[in-house]
mmCIF file of C-alpha atoms in Angstrom:
data_model
loop_
_atom_site.group_PDB
_atom_site.id
_atom_site.type_symbol
_atom_site.label_atom_id
_atom_site.label_comp_id
_atom_site.label_asym_id
_atom_site.label_seq_id
_atom_site.Cartn_x
_atom_site.Cartn_y
_atom_site.Cartn_z
ATOM 1 C CA ASN A 160 -0.171 -0.059 -0.150
ATOM 2 C CA ASN A 161 1.175 3.558 -0.566
ATOM 3 C CA ILE A 162 1.640 4.279 3.355
ATOM 4 C CA LYS A 163 4.269 1.248 2.885
ATOM 5 C CA ASP A 164 5.678 2.626 0.145
ATOM 6 C CA LEU A 165 6.446 6.637 1.517
ATOM 7 C CA LYS A 166 7.772 4.634 4.621
ATOM 8 C CA LYS A 167 9.905 3.023 2.459
ATOM 9 C CA LYS A 168 10.797 5.731 0.407
ATOM 10 C CA LEU A 169 11.212 8.508 2.725
ATOM 11 C CA GLY A 170 13.468 5.846 5.337
ATOM 12 C CA ILE A 171 10.743 6.494 8.218
ATOM 13 C CA ASN A 172 11.612 3.387 10.647
ATOM 14 C CA LYS A 173 9.052 3.886 13.085
ATOM 15 C CA LYS A 174 6.453 0.810 12.853
ATOM 16 C CA ARG A 175 3.563 2.784 14.214
ATOM 17 C CA ILE A 176 3.412 6.510 12.628
ATOM 18 C CA SER A 177 0.234 7.696 10.993
ATOM 19 C CA LEU A 178 0.025 9.054 7.214
ATOM 20 C CA GLU A 179 -1.100 12.378 8.892
ATOM 21 C CA ASP A 180 2.365 12.349 10.690
ATOM 22 C CA ILE A 181 4.245 11.314 7.540
ATOM 23 C CA LEU A 182 2.211 14.532 5.609
ATOM 24 C CA LYS A 183 3.126 17.049 8.967
ATOM 25 C CA GLU A 184 6.786 16.113 9.504
ATOM 26 C CA TYR A 185 7.878 15.090 5.957
ATOM 27 C CA GLU A 186 7.762 16.828 2.339
ATOM 28 C CA VAL A 187 5.693 14.349 0.652
ATOM 29 C CA ASP A 188 4.211 14.195 -3.469
ATOM 30 C CA VAL A 189 1.083 13.087 -3.066
ATOM 31 C CA ASN A 190 0.360 12.573 -6.923
ATOM 32 C CA GLU A 191 3.574 10.558 -7.154
ATOM 33 C CA SER A 192 2.244 7.119 -8.369
ATOM 34 C CA SER A 193 3.279 4.273 -6.499
ATOM 35 C CA ASP A 194 4.875 1.059 -7.968
ATOM 36 C CA SER A 195 1.347 -0.361 -8.549
ATOM 37 C CA GLY A 196 0.667 2.694 -10.552
ATOM 38 C CA GLN A 197 -1.963 4.479 -8.118
ATOM 39 C CA CYS A 198 -1.491 7.845 -6.415
ATOM 40 C CA LEU A 199 -2.001 8.452 -2.415
ATOM 41 C CA LEU A 200 -5.932 9.487 -3.486
ATOM 42 C CA HIS A 201 -6.363 6.423 -5.324
ATOM 43 C CA SER A 202 -5.092 4.247 -2.482
ATOM 44 C CA LEU A 203 -6.902 6.270 0.383
ATOM 45 C CA ILE A 204 -10.191 5.528 -1.886
ATOM 46 C CA SER A 205 -9.875 1.956 -2.798
ATOM 47 C CA ASP A 206 -9.204 1.770 1.123
ATOM 48 C CA ALA A 207 -11.944 3.838 2.274
ATOM 49 C CA GLU A 208 -10.124 6.177 3.962
ATOM 50 C CA GLU A 209 -12.454 8.847 4.016
ATOM 51 C CA HIS A 210 -10.878 10.984 6.926
ATOM 52 C CA LEU A 211 -7.555 10.730 5.345
ATOM 53 C CA LEU A 212 -9.117 11.740 1.680
ATOM 54 C CA GLU A 213 -10.295 15.209 3.319
ATOM 55 C CA LEU A 214 -6.757 15.690 4.633
ATOM 56 C CA VAL A 215 -4.941 15.141 1.598
ATOM 57 C CA LEU A 216 -7.173 17.354 -0.527
ATOM 58 C CA ASN A 217 -7.443 20.121 2.090
ATOM 59 C CA LEU A 218 -3.435 20.017 3.936
ATOM 60 C CA PRO A 219 -3.159 21.844 7.055
ATOM 61 C CA SER A 220 -0.695 25.319 6.107
ATOM 62 C CA ASP A 221 1.329 23.910 8.865
ATOM 63 C CA PHE A 222 2.053 20.601 7.246
ATOM 64 C CA LYS A 223 5.451 20.307 5.461
ATOM 65 C CA THR A 224 3.708 18.533 2.943
ATOM 66 C CA GLN A 225 2.010 21.424 0.579
ATOM 67 C CA THR A 226 1.308 19.826 -2.774
ATOM 68 C CA LYS A 227 -2.758 18.963 -2.581
ATOM 69 C CA ALA A 228 -3.562 15.540 -4.114
ATOM 70 C CA ASP A 229 -4.779 16.136 -7.518
ATOM 71 C CA PRO A 230 -8.160 14.281 -8.276
ATOM 72 C CA ASN A 231 -7.792 14.492 -11.997
ATOM 73 C CA ILE A 232 -4.923 12.115 -11.951
ATOM 74 C CA ILE A 233 -5.758 8.767 -13.780
ATOM 75 C CA ASP A 234 -3.901 5.490 -12.421
ATOM 76 C CA LYS A 235 -1.913 3.394 -14.346
ATOM 77 C CA LYS A 236 -3.406 -0.168 -13.895
ATOM 78 C CA TYR A 237 -7.302 0.803 -14.949
ATOM 79 C CA ASN A 238 -6.923 4.467 -16.454
ATOM 80 C CA TRP A 239 -9.005 5.929 -13.468
ATOM 81 C CA THR A 240 -9.437 9.297 -11.894
ATOM 82 C CA PRO A 241 -9.780 9.130 -8.056
ATOM 83 C CA LEU A 242 -13.769 9.764 -8.781
ATOM 84 C CA VAL A 243 -14.518 7.134 -11.323
ATOM 85 C CA MET A 244 -13.215 4.974 -8.512
ATOM 86 C CA ALA A 245 -14.954 6.308 -6.156
ATOM 87 C CA ILE A 246 -17.912 5.267 -7.938
ATOM 88 C CA ASN A 247 -16.925 2.148 -8.755
#
């Protein structure tokens, strides 16, 4: 999943760290595709993480990550936007 990918990419060794803490403490490109071809928004939709969807779409100003999730990114596996994925 994308959270494991983020932890590995950023060299985070903490076993228990939330996505919110990662976005707050590290500068992350939330629109970057993982090896599976999906961005973080796609992953959160498929995992039904509604509270985290709101977070990545409207990041607080005190977070190191400032690039908001782009809802128009098409995943490489199904060629779906996050909205199409949510509908399906």
